[in-house]
């Protein structure tokens, strides 16, 4: 199989992947899956081959010997459920339900919209924990995934929103007095905003995180403008606290009010808060080459640091020559500046250093 890394694609065998799992001993290991790294759905024939390869890799990964080794090391194996239409991967899911269910600890779901089909048609898989690898963009989408039966969520928007300089401010359940105001609440506050330049308020009132109890908005605003990494670090601390409290509220609502009560609170949340996360108005931390890029051809987030002042090279040289002439007229020493532009210099060529018998070196 081919995997996408920070430095491009490389080949990986099932045995190599299994050896890495046995060596690293993660809490959860997801079985090998044939996924597509594109923004468009492949043609049906390719989808069928993807489902078939995933089934073969699952069987190769969960050999009897390897099952015992993973069990002894405490690694929980989650079988992949692909982001392809249910009829295409029906055979793969049937294999999981009939032959593999005793060897796995959960399902890694790449498309949460398949959950109703799994619940209706594969009863042995219903009791397994479900990890969503279907990336949500907002907390509203997280609540929808939970409503569909997801137990574990991945929320990489925490990193993106921290890089954008935004402090999350939503809670679950939403504030009880929200019905008194017709305006919807923002999901976060932009710390780049000039309003925070002299604000001594915490990032979010009542938040128990280190950033809110120790620092204030003006300090965060200063750190971001100074491009200090501490600013983004404090935002990450705060936003993780907001996410922790959010999921604690979800668990409490399910335990106290059941599924119906949770659904009602989720509807109130969707009404109380804006549908999209704030974008942030400042620059992001500099992206390094090893940072994962979720899209094949991502656009630039920050503006370029350097720009050409003249496209033809002539105007820049003329401006410098004019400054040199003015300096000479004033009695100052003339700097060593060419009297023509860069394009003319390229046409004329440059001097060469010669040694010995006049041969250029």
mmCIF file of C-alpha atoms in Angstrom:
data_model
loop_
_atom_site.group_PDB
_atom_site.id
_atom_site.type_symbol
_atom_site.label_atom_id
_atom_site.label_comp_id
_atom_site.label_asym_id
_atom_site.label_seq_id
_atom_site.Cartn_x
_atom_site.Cartn_y
_atom_site.Cartn_z
ATOM 1 C CA UNK A 1 0.000 0.000 0.000
ATOM 2 C CA UNK A 2 1.045 3.646 -0.429
ATOM 3 C CA UNK A 3 0.791 6.096 2.461
ATOM 4 C CA UNK A 4 0.825 9.888 2.362
ATOM 5 C CA UNK A 5 3.482 11.394 4.629
ATOM 6 C CA UNK A 6 4.759 14.914 5.245
ATOM 7 C CA UNK A 7 7.416 14.300 2.594
ATOM 8 C CA UNK A 8 5.195 12.642 -0.006
ATOM 9 C CA UNK A 9 3.992 9.134 -0.747
ATOM 10 C CA UNK A 10 5.877 5.979 0.189
ATOM 11 C CA UNK A 11 5.127 2.268 0.094
ATOM 12 C CA UNK A 12 4.211 0.367 3.240
ATOM 13 C CA UNK A 13 3.478 -3.317 3.677
ATOM 14 C CA UNK A 14 0.997 -4.779 6.128
ATOM 15 C CA UNK A 15 3.849 -6.496 7.969
ATOM 16 C CA UNK A 16 5.725 -3.201 8.353
ATOM 17 C CA UNK A 17 2.595 -1.543 9.696
ATOM 18 C CA UNK A 18 2.000 -4.429 12.091
ATOM 19 C CA UNK A 19 5.580 -4.294 13.344
ATOM 20 C CA UNK A 20 5.205 -0.561 14.001
ATOM 21 C CA UNK A 21 2.005 -1.152 15.978
ATOM 22 C CA UNK A 22 3.600 -3.884 18.072
ATOM 23 C CA UNK A 23 6.633 -1.693 18.743
ATOM 24 C CA UNK A 24 4.846 1.575 19.532
ATOM 25 C CA UNK A 25 1.917 -0.043 21.407
ATOM 26 C CA UNK A 26 -0.650 2.739 20.879
ATOM 27 C CA UNK A 27 -3.920 2.731 22.778
ATOM 28 C CA UNK A 28 -5.830 2.374 19.502
ATOM 29 C CA UNK A 29 -4.520 0.925 16.251
ATOM 30 C CA UNK A 30 -6.642 1.386 13.132
ATOM 31 C CA UNK A 31 -6.492 -1.414 10.618
ATOM 32 C CA UNK A 32 -5.008 -0.660 7.185
ATOM 33 C CA UNK A 33 -7.545 0.906 4.843
ATOM 34 C CA UNK A 34 -7.507 1.831 1.173
ATOM 35 C CA UNK A 35 -8.357 5.533 1.208
ATOM 36 C CA UNK A 36 -8.234 8.218 -1.470
ATOM 37 C CA UNK A 37 -6.334 11.468 -1.078
ATOM 38 C CA UNK A 38 -8.509 13.543 -3.378
ATOM 39 C CA UNK A 39 -11.432 15.888 -2.995
ATOM 40 C CA UNK A 40 -13.590 13.974 -5.488
ATOM 41 C CA UNK A 41 -15.139 10.528 -5.187
ATOM 42 C CA UNK A 42 -13.376 7.915 -7.361
ATOM 43 C CA UNK A 43 -15.273 5.950 -9.990
ATOM 44 C CA UNK A 44 -17.327 2.945 -8.791
ATOM 45 C CA UNK A 45 -14.866 0.352 -10.125
ATOM 46 C CA UNK A 46 -12.079 1.855 -8.051
ATOM 47 C CA UNK A 47 -14.335 1.998 -4.994
ATOM 48 C CA UNK A 48 -15.019 -1.722 -5.334
ATOM 49 C CA UNK A 49 -11.288 -2.439 -5.465
ATOM 50 C CA UNK A 50 -10.738 -0.210 -2.427
ATOM 51 C CA UNK A 51 -13.269 -2.188 -0.401
ATOM 52 C CA UNK A 52 -11.749 -5.483 -1.524
ATOM 53 C CA UNK A 53 -8.209 -4.428 -0.669
ATOM 54 C CA UNK A 54 -9.312 -3.151 2.740
ATOM 55 C CA UNK A 55 -10.918 -6.507 3.494
ATOM 56 C CA UNK A 56 -7.761 -8.353 2.430
ATOM 57 C CA UNK A 57 -5.527 -6.072 4.482
ATOM 58 C CA UNK A 58 -7.774 -6.499 7.527
ATOM 59 C CA UNK A 59 -7.448 -10.280 7.320
ATOM 60 C CA UNK A 60 -3.678 -10.017 6.807
ATOM 61 C CA UNK A 61 -3.345 -7.619 9.740
ATOM 62 C CA UNK A 62 -5.391 -9.732 12.149
ATOM 63 C CA UNK A 63 -3.690 -13.100 11.845
ATOM 64 C CA UNK A 64 -4.164 -15.415 14.868
ATOM 65 C CA UNK A 65 -0.578 -14.889 16.010
ATOM 66 C CA UNK A 66 -0.809 -11.123 15.688
ATOM 67 C CA UNK A 67 -4.148 -11.031 17.486
ATOM 68 C CA UNK A 68 -2.570 -12.630 20.536
ATOM 69 C CA UNK A 69 0.410 -10.267 20.426
ATOM 70 C CA UNK A 70 -1.823 -7.196 20.237
ATOM 71 C CA UNK A 71 -4.046 -8.495 23.012
ATOM 72 C CA UNK A 72 -1.081 -9.088 25.313
ATOM 73 C CA UNK A 73 0.314 -5.607 24.617
ATOM 74 C CA UNK A 74 -3.027 -3.948 25.395
ATOM 75 C CA UNK A 75 -3.550 -2.474 21.916
ATOM 76 C CA UNK A 76 -7.179 -1.996 20.870
ATOM 77 C CA UNK A 77 -7.716 -2.586 17.156
ATOM 78 C CA UNK A 78 -10.412 -0.567 15.398
ATOM 79 C CA UNK A 79 -11.484 -1.899 12.003
ATOM 80 C CA UNK A 80 -11.901 0.717 9.241
ATOM 81 C CA UNK A 81 -15.251 1.581 7.675
ATOM 82 C CA UNK A 82 -14.528 3.357 4.404
ATOM 83 C CA UNK A 83 -16.044 6.583 3.129
ATOM 84 C CA UNK A 84 -17.674 4.812 0.183
ATOM 85 C CA UNK A 85 -21.343 3.954 -0.449
ATOM 86 C CA UNK A 86 -22.670 1.186 1.755
ATOM 87 C CA UNK A 87 -23.574 -1.288 -1.041
ATOM 88 C CA UNK A 88 -19.983 -1.218 -2.309
ATOM 89 C CA UNK A 89 -18.428 -2.184 1.029
ATOM 90 C CA UNK A 90 -21.252 -4.440 2.203
ATOM 91 C CA UNK A 91 -19.047 -7.517 1.820
ATOM 92 C CA UNK A 92 -16.294 -5.919 3.900
ATOM 93 C CA UNK A 93 -18.749 -5.067 6.685
ATOM 94 C CA UNK A 94 -20.247 -8.555 6.548
ATOM 95 C CA UNK A 95 -16.747 -9.993 6.956
ATOM 96 C CA UNK A 96 -16.205 -7.778 10.006
ATOM 97 C CA UNK A 97 -19.519 -8.804 11.552
ATOM 98 C CA UNK A 98 -19.194 -12.541 10.904
ATOM 99 C CA UNK A 99 -15.488 -13.356 11.043
ATOM 100 C CA UNK A 100 -13.519 -10.512 12.625
ATOM 101 C CA UNK A 101 -15.792 -9.066 15.308
ATOM 102 C CA UNK A 102 -14.165 -11.072 18.111
ATOM 103 C CA UNK A 103 -10.715 -9.732 17.180
ATOM 104 C CA UNK A 104 -11.503 -6.022 17.096
ATOM 105 C CA UNK A 105 -12.323 -3.519 19.821
ATOM 106 C CA UNK A 106 -14.180 -0.935 17.745
ATOM 107 C CA UNK A 107 -14.850 0.675 14.380
ATOM 108 C CA UNK A 108 -12.982 3.566 12.759
ATOM 109 C CA UNK A 109 -15.650 5.296 10.691
ATOM 110 C CA UNK A 110 -14.548 7.547 7.827
ATOM 111 C CA UNK A 111 -18.120 8.568 6.931
ATOM 112 C CA UNK A 112 -20.596 8.958 9.785
ATOM 113 C CA UNK A 113 -23.553 8.867 7.386
ATOM 114 C CA UNK A 114 -22.992 5.101 7.149
ATOM 115 C CA UNK A 115 -23.905 4.603 10.807
ATOM 116 C CA UNK A 116 -27.645 3.955 10.202
ATOM 117 C CA UNK A 117 -26.787 1.239 7.653
ATOM 118 C CA UNK A 118 -24.396 -0.435 10.084
ATOM 119 C CA UNK A 119 -26.939 -0.364 12.901
ATOM 120 C CA UNK A 120 -29.721 -1.740 10.702
ATOM 121 C CA UNK A 121 -27.792 -4.496 8.924
ATOM 122 C CA UNK A 122 -24.858 -5.637 11.078
ATOM 123 C CA UNK A 123 -26.043 -6.320 14.606
ATOM 124 C CA UNK A 124 -22.748 -7.849 15.868
ATOM 125 C CA UNK A 125 -21.024 -4.510 15.197
ATOM 126 C CA UNK A 126 -23.594 -2.346 16.989
ATOM 127 C CA UNK A 127 -22.134 -2.802 20.470
ATOM 128 C CA UNK A 128 -18.598 -1.824 19.412
ATOM 129 C CA UNK A 129 -17.243 1.666 20.195
ATOM 130 C CA UNK A 130 -17.097 3.939 17.157
ATOM 131 C CA UNK A 131 -14.250 6.320 16.427
ATOM 132 C CA UNK A 132 -15.070 9.004 13.873
ATOM 133 C CA UNK A 133 -12.374 9.930 11.369
ATOM 134 C CA UNK A 134 -14.928 12.017 9.494
ATOM 135 C CA UNK A 135 -13.431 15.437 10.226
ATOM 136 C CA UNK A 136 -15.997 17.928 11.616
ATOM 137 C CA UNK A 137 -15.636 21.636 10.896
ATOM 138 C CA UNK A 138 -17.748 22.991 13.768
ATOM 139 C CA UNK A 139 -19.047 21.875 17.172
ATOM 140 C CA UNK A 140 -22.490 21.569 15.575
ATOM 141 C CA UNK A 141 -21.099 18.842 13.323
ATOM 142 C CA UNK A 142 -19.586 17.139 16.365
ATOM 143 C CA UNK A 143 -23.028 17.044 17.988
ATOM 144 C CA UNK A 144 -24.492 15.573 14.809
ATOM 145 C CA UNK A 145 -21.900 12.814 14.819
ATOM 146 C CA UNK A 146 -22.727 12.015 18.431
ATOM 147 C CA UNK A 147 -26.413 11.884 17.514
ATOM 148 C CA UNK A 148 -25.585 9.298 14.842
ATOM 149 C CA UNK A 149 -23.900 7.080 17.422
ATOM 150 C CA UNK A 150 -20.250 8.149 17.389
ATOM 151 C CA UNK A 151 -18.419 7.588 20.684
ATOM 152 C CA UNK A 152 -14.984 9.106 19.952
ATOM 153 C CA UNK A 153 -14.473 12.240 17.857
ATOM 154 C CA UNK A 154 -11.424 13.769 16.237
ATOM 155 C CA UNK A 155 -11.555 17.580 16.139
ATOM 156 C CA UNK A 156 -8.505 19.024 14.367
ATOM 157 C CA UNK A 157 -10.273 22.375 14.052
ATOM 158 C CA UNK A 158 -8.889 23.072 17.540
ATOM 159 C CA UNK A 159 -5.420 23.443 16.038
ATOM 160 C CA UNK A 160 -6.643 25.534 13.116
ATOM 161 C CA UNK A 161 -8.682 27.882 15.295
ATOM 162 C CA UNK A 162 -5.777 28.379 17.709
ATOM 163 C CA UNK A 163 -3.460 29.189 14.802
ATOM 164 C CA UNK A 164 -6.047 31.733 13.630
ATOM 165 C CA UNK A 165 -5.756 33.572 16.951
ATOM 166 C CA UNK A 166 -9.305 32.757 18.047
ATOM 167 C CA UNK A 167 -10.337 31.846 21.595
ATOM 168 C CA UNK A 168 -13.327 29.493 21.594
ATOM 169 C CA UNK A 169 -16.231 30.547 23.800
ATOM 170 C CA UNK A 170 -19.067 28.029 23.295
ATOM 171 C CA UNK A 171 -20.509 25.800 26.008
ATOM 172 C CA UNK A 172 -22.776 22.783 26.068
ATOM 173 C CA UNK A 173 -25.547 23.033 27.031
ATOM 174 C CA UNK A 174 -25.818 26.616 25.744
ATOM 175 C CA UNK A 175 -26.544 29.421 28.234
ATOM 176 C CA UNK A 176 -30.022 29.179 29.717
ATOM 177 C CA UNK A 177 -30.800 32.875 29.120
ATOM 178 C CA UNK A 178 -29.951 32.805 25.414
ATOM 179 C CA UNK A 179 -33.646 32.961 24.468
ATOM 180 C CA UNK A 180 -33.793 36.505 25.846
ATOM 181 C CA UNK A 181 -31.563 37.739 23.034
ATOM 182 C CA UNK A 182 -32.431 37.399 19.370
ATOM 183 C CA UNK A 183 -28.777 37.604 18.292
ATOM 184 C CA UNK A 184 -26.759 34.417 17.954
ATOM 185 C CA UNK A 185 -23.567 34.031 19.949
ATOM 186 C CA UNK A 186 -20.163 33.678 18.278
ATOM 187 C CA UNK A 187 -18.339 30.391 18.700
ATOM 188 C CA UNK A 188 -15.131 32.254 19.530
ATOM 189 C CA UNK A 189 -13.447 35.617 20.000
ATOM 190 C CA UNK A 190 -10.762 36.999 17.700
ATOM 191 C CA UNK A 191 -7.768 37.920 19.869
ATOM 192 C CA UNK A 192 -6.289 39.917 16.966
ATOM 193 C CA UNK A 193 -9.142 42.417 17.242
ATOM 194 C CA UNK A 194 -8.094 45.970 18.242
ATOM 195 C CA UNK A 195 -10.774 45.827 20.934
ATOM 196 C CA UNK A 196 -8.487 43.514 22.912
ATOM 197 C CA UNK A 197 -5.468 45.801 22.767
ATOM 198 C CA UNK A 198 -6.048 47.196 26.261
ATOM 199 C CA UNK A 199 -8.579 44.702 27.627
ATOM 200 C CA UNK A 200 -7.768 43.209 31.011
ATOM 201 C CA UNK A 201 -10.576 40.671 30.722
ATOM 202 C CA UNK A 202 -9.809 36.945 30.547
ATOM 203 C CA UNK A 203 -10.200 35.241 27.200
ATOM 204 C CA UNK A 204 -13.580 33.893 28.356
ATOM 205 C CA UNK A 205 -15.177 34.796 31.668
ATOM 206 C CA UNK A 206 -15.443 31.869 34.043
ATOM 207 C CA UNK A 207 -12.998 29.674 32.130
ATOM 208 C CA UNK A 208 -10.744 27.769 34.578
ATOM 209 C CA UNK A 209 -7.842 27.251 32.155
ATOM 210 C CA UNK A 210 -4.318 28.526 32.809
ATOM 211 C CA UNK A 211 -4.514 31.168 30.082
ATOM 212 C CA UNK A 212 -7.703 32.730 31.468
ATOM 213 C CA UNK A 213 -6.757 32.574 35.150
ATOM 214 C CA UNK A 214 -3.214 33.884 34.663
ATOM 215 C CA UNK A 215 -3.292 36.261 31.676
ATOM 216 C CA UNK A 216 -5.671 38.642 29.937
ATOM 217 C CA UNK A 217 -6.724 39.573 26.435
ATOM 218 C CA UNK A 218 -4.302 42.477 26.079
ATOM 219 C CA UNK A 219 -1.368 40.167 26.781
ATOM 220 C CA UNK A 220 -2.590 37.649 24.195
ATOM 221 C CA UNK A 221 -3.126 40.457 21.699
ATOM 222 C CA UNK A 222 0.443 41.655 22.259
ATOM 223 C CA UNK A 223 1.912 38.169 21.892
ATOM 224 C CA UNK A 224 0.105 37.569 18.618
ATOM 225 C CA UNK A 225 1.195 40.895 17.155
ATOM 226 C CA UNK A 226 4.763 40.216 18.255
ATOM 227 C CA UNK A 227 4.575 36.765 16.573
ATOM 228 C CA UNK A 228 5.480 35.121 19.875
ATOM 229 C CA UNK A 229 4.727 31.398 19.871
ATOM 230 C CA UNK A 230 3.569 31.690 23.481
ATOM 231 C CA UNK A 231 0.445 33.457 22.234
ATOM 232 C CA UNK A 232 -0.660 30.510 20.109
ATOM 233 C CA UNK A 233 0.342 28.110 22.884
ATOM 234 C CA UNK A 234 -1.895 29.862 25.412
ATOM 235 C CA UNK A 235 -4.741 29.842 22.913
ATOM 236 C CA UNK A 236 -4.261 26.110 22.440
ATOM 237 C CA UNK A 237 -4.404 25.593 26.212
ATOM 238 C CA UNK A 238 -7.623 27.575 26.418
ATOM 239 C CA UNK A 239 -9.292 25.961 23.410
ATOM 240 C CA UNK A 240 -8.535 22.477 24.706
ATOM 241 C CA UNK A 241 -10.196 23.445 27.987
ATOM 242 C CA UNK A 242 -13.281 24.613 26.082
ATOM 243 C CA UNK A 243 -13.391 21.312 24.186
ATOM 244 C CA UNK A 244 -12.961 19.339 27.414
ATOM 245 C CA UNK A 245 -15.850 21.186 29.059
ATOM 246 C CA UNK A 246 -17.926 20.767 25.887
ATOM 247 C CA UNK A 247 -17.616 16.980 25.911
ATOM 248 C CA UNK A 248 -18.169 16.880 29.669
ATOM 249 C CA UNK A 249 -21.447 18.697 29.076
ATOM 250 C CA UNK A 250 -22.383 16.207 26.359
ATOM 251 C CA UNK A 251 -21.752 13.244 28.658
ATOM 252 C CA UNK A 252 -23.680 14.883 31.488
ATOM 253 C CA UNK A 253 -26.660 15.609 29.222
ATOM 254 C CA UNK A 254 -26.754 12.022 27.977
ATOM 255 C CA UNK A 255 -26.511 10.628 31.502
ATOM 256 C CA UNK A 256 -29.091 13.008 32.953
ATOM 257 C CA UNK A 257 -31.630 13.468 30.166
ATOM 258 C CA UNK A 258 -31.038 10.525 27.851
ATOM 259 C CA UNK A 259 -30.899 10.680 24.077
ATOM 260 C CA UNK A 260 -34.053 12.784 23.729
ATOM 261 C CA UNK A 261 -32.787 15.374 26.190
ATOM 262 C CA UNK A 262 -29.435 15.502 24.440
ATOM 263 C CA UNK A 263 -31.118 16.005 21.071
ATOM 264 C CA UNK A 264 -33.106 18.910 22.484
ATOM 265 C CA UNK A 265 -29.968 20.535 23.889
ATOM 266 C CA UNK A 266 -28.215 20.022 20.539
ATOM 267 C CA UNK A 267 -31.053 21.855 18.781
ATOM 268 C CA UNK A 268 -30.778 24.702 21.290
ATOM 269 C CA UNK A 269 -27.031 24.833 20.675
ATOM 270 C CA UNK A 270 -27.556 25.121 16.911
ATOM 271 C CA UNK A 271 -29.996 27.976 17.489
ATOM 272 C CA UNK A 272 -27.883 29.780 20.066
ATOM 273 C CA UNK A 273 -24.543 29.881 18.235
ATOM 274 C CA UNK A 274 -23.373 30.965 14.814
ATOM 275 C CA UNK A 275 -23.036 28.223 12.231
ATOM 276 C CA UNK A 276 -19.358 28.852 11.400
ATOM 277 C CA UNK A 277 -16.211 29.328 13.437
ATOM 278 C CA UNK A 278 -14.532 32.761 13.277
ATOM 279 C CA UNK A 279 -11.774 32.985 10.704
ATOM 280 C CA UNK A 280 -9.392 35.258 12.600
ATOM 281 C CA UNK A 281 -7.929 38.430 11.135
ATOM 282 C CA UNK A 282 -4.202 37.984 11.786
ATOM 283 C CA UNK A 283 -1.387 35.856 10.440
ATOM 284 C CA UNK A 284 -0.845 32.233 11.376
ATOM 285 C CA UNK A 285 2.328 30.637 12.713
ATOM 286 C CA UNK A 286 4.785 29.790 9.997
ATOM 287 C CA UNK A 287 4.047 26.355 8.515
ATOM 288 C CA UNK A 288 7.044 24.045 8.327
ATOM 289 C CA UNK A 289 7.676 21.438 5.683
ATOM 290 C CA UNK A 290 6.811 18.575 7.998
ATOM 291 C CA UNK A 291 3.347 19.947 8.811
ATOM 292 C CA UNK A 292 0.562 17.788 7.438
ATOM 293 C CA UNK A 293 -1.452 19.375 4.641
ATOM 294 C CA UNK A 294 -4.995 17.973 4.513
ATOM 295 C CA UNK A 295 -5.629 19.222 0.965
ATOM 296 C CA UNK A 296 -3.594 18.223 -2.105
ATOM 297 C CA UNK A 297 -2.959 21.843 -3.181
ATOM 298 C CA UNK A 298 -3.603 24.131 -0.219
ATOM 299 C CA UNK A 299 -3.650 27.872 -0.786
ATOM 300 C CA UNK A 300 -1.378 30.238 1.100
ATOM 301 C CA UNK A 301 -2.742 31.298 4.484
ATOM 302 C CA UNK A 302 -0.293 34.119 5.179
ATOM 303 C CA UNK A 303 0.782 36.793 2.659
ATOM 304 C CA UNK A 304 4.318 36.431 1.254
ATOM 305 C CA UNK A 305 7.007 37.975 3.431
ATOM 306 C CA UNK A 306 8.951 39.473 0.494
ATOM 307 C CA UNK A 307 7.813 41.194 -2.681
ATOM 308 C CA UNK A 308 9.598 42.638 -5.720
ATOM 309 C CA UNK A 309 9.563 46.420 -5.824
ATOM 310 C CA UNK A 310 10.027 46.469 -9.615
ATOM 311 C CA UNK A 311 9.113 43.752 -12.059
ATOM 312 C CA UNK A 312 11.522 44.768 -14.839
ATOM 313 C CA UNK A 313 14.561 45.550 -12.714
ATOM 314 C CA UNK A 314 14.995 48.924 -14.415
ATOM 315 C CA UNK A 315 12.953 51.144 -12.141
ATOM 316 C CA UNK A 316 14.694 49.882 -9.008
ATOM 317 C CA UNK A 317 18.097 50.633 -10.517
ATOM 318 C CA UNK A 318 16.954 54.060 -11.660
ATOM 319 C CA UNK A 319 15.730 54.947 -8.188
ATOM 320 C CA UNK A 320 19.029 53.923 -6.622
ATOM 321 C CA UNK A 321 21.019 55.817 -9.252
ATOM 322 C CA UNK A 322 18.964 58.915 -8.595
ATOM 323 C CA UNK A 323 19.747 58.700 -4.900
ATOM 324 C CA UNK A 324 23.444 58.252 -5.687
ATOM 325 C CA UNK A 325 23.478 61.311 -7.950
ATOM 326 C CA UNK A 326 21.785 63.418 -5.301
ATOM 327 C CA UNK A 327 24.337 62.308 -2.734
ATOM 328 C CA UNK A 328 27.214 63.224 -5.059
ATOM 329 C CA UNK A 329 25.732 66.661 -5.730
ATOM 330 C CA UNK A 330 25.611 67.298 -2.012
ATOM 331 C CA UNK A 331 29.305 66.569 -1.601
ATOM 332 C CA UNK A 332 28.873 63.106 -0.122
ATOM 333 C CA UNK A 333 30.841 60.108 -1.291
ATOM 334 C CA UNK A 334 29.174 58.358 -4.193
ATOM 335 C CA UNK A 335 28.259 54.750 -3.286
ATOM 336 C CA UNK A 336 29.243 51.897 -5.552
ATOM 337 C CA UNK A 337 26.008 51.654 -7.499
ATOM 338 C CA UNK A 338 25.750 50.583 -11.162
ATOM 339 C CA UNK A 339 24.605 53.311 -13.516
ATOM 340 C CA UNK A 340 22.250 50.942 -15.363
ATOM 341 C CA UNK A 341 19.573 48.478 -14.390
ATOM 342 C CA UNK A 342 19.965 44.752 -13.812
ATOM 343 C CA UNK A 343 18.768 43.783 -17.285
ATOM 344 C CA UNK A 344 21.426 45.951 -18.944
ATOM 345 C CA UNK A 345 24.069 44.463 -16.683
ATOM 346 C CA UNK A 346 23.077 40.970 -17.763
ATOM 347 C CA UNK A 347 23.347 41.981 -21.420
ATOM 348 C CA UNK A 348 26.804 43.503 -20.982
ATOM 349 C CA UNK A 349 28.117 40.706 -18.800
ATOM 350 C CA UNK A 350 30.371 40.895 -15.765
ATOM 351 C CA UNK A 351 34.123 41.174 -15.334
ATOM 352 C CA UNK A 352 36.166 38.025 -14.850
ATOM 353 C CA UNK A 353 39.200 37.612 -12.613
ATOM 354 C CA UNK A 354 42.270 36.412 -14.544
ATOM 355 C CA UNK A 355 45.461 34.820 -13.270
ATOM 356 C CA UNK A 356 48.714 33.824 -14.834
ATOM 357 C CA UNK A 357 48.607 34.078 -18.616
ATOM 358 C CA UNK A 358 45.393 36.011 -18.764
ATOM 359 C CA UNK A 359 43.115 33.000 -18.647
ATOM 360 C CA UNK A 360 39.913 33.556 -16.725
ATOM 361 C CA UNK A 361 39.538 31.504 -13.584
#
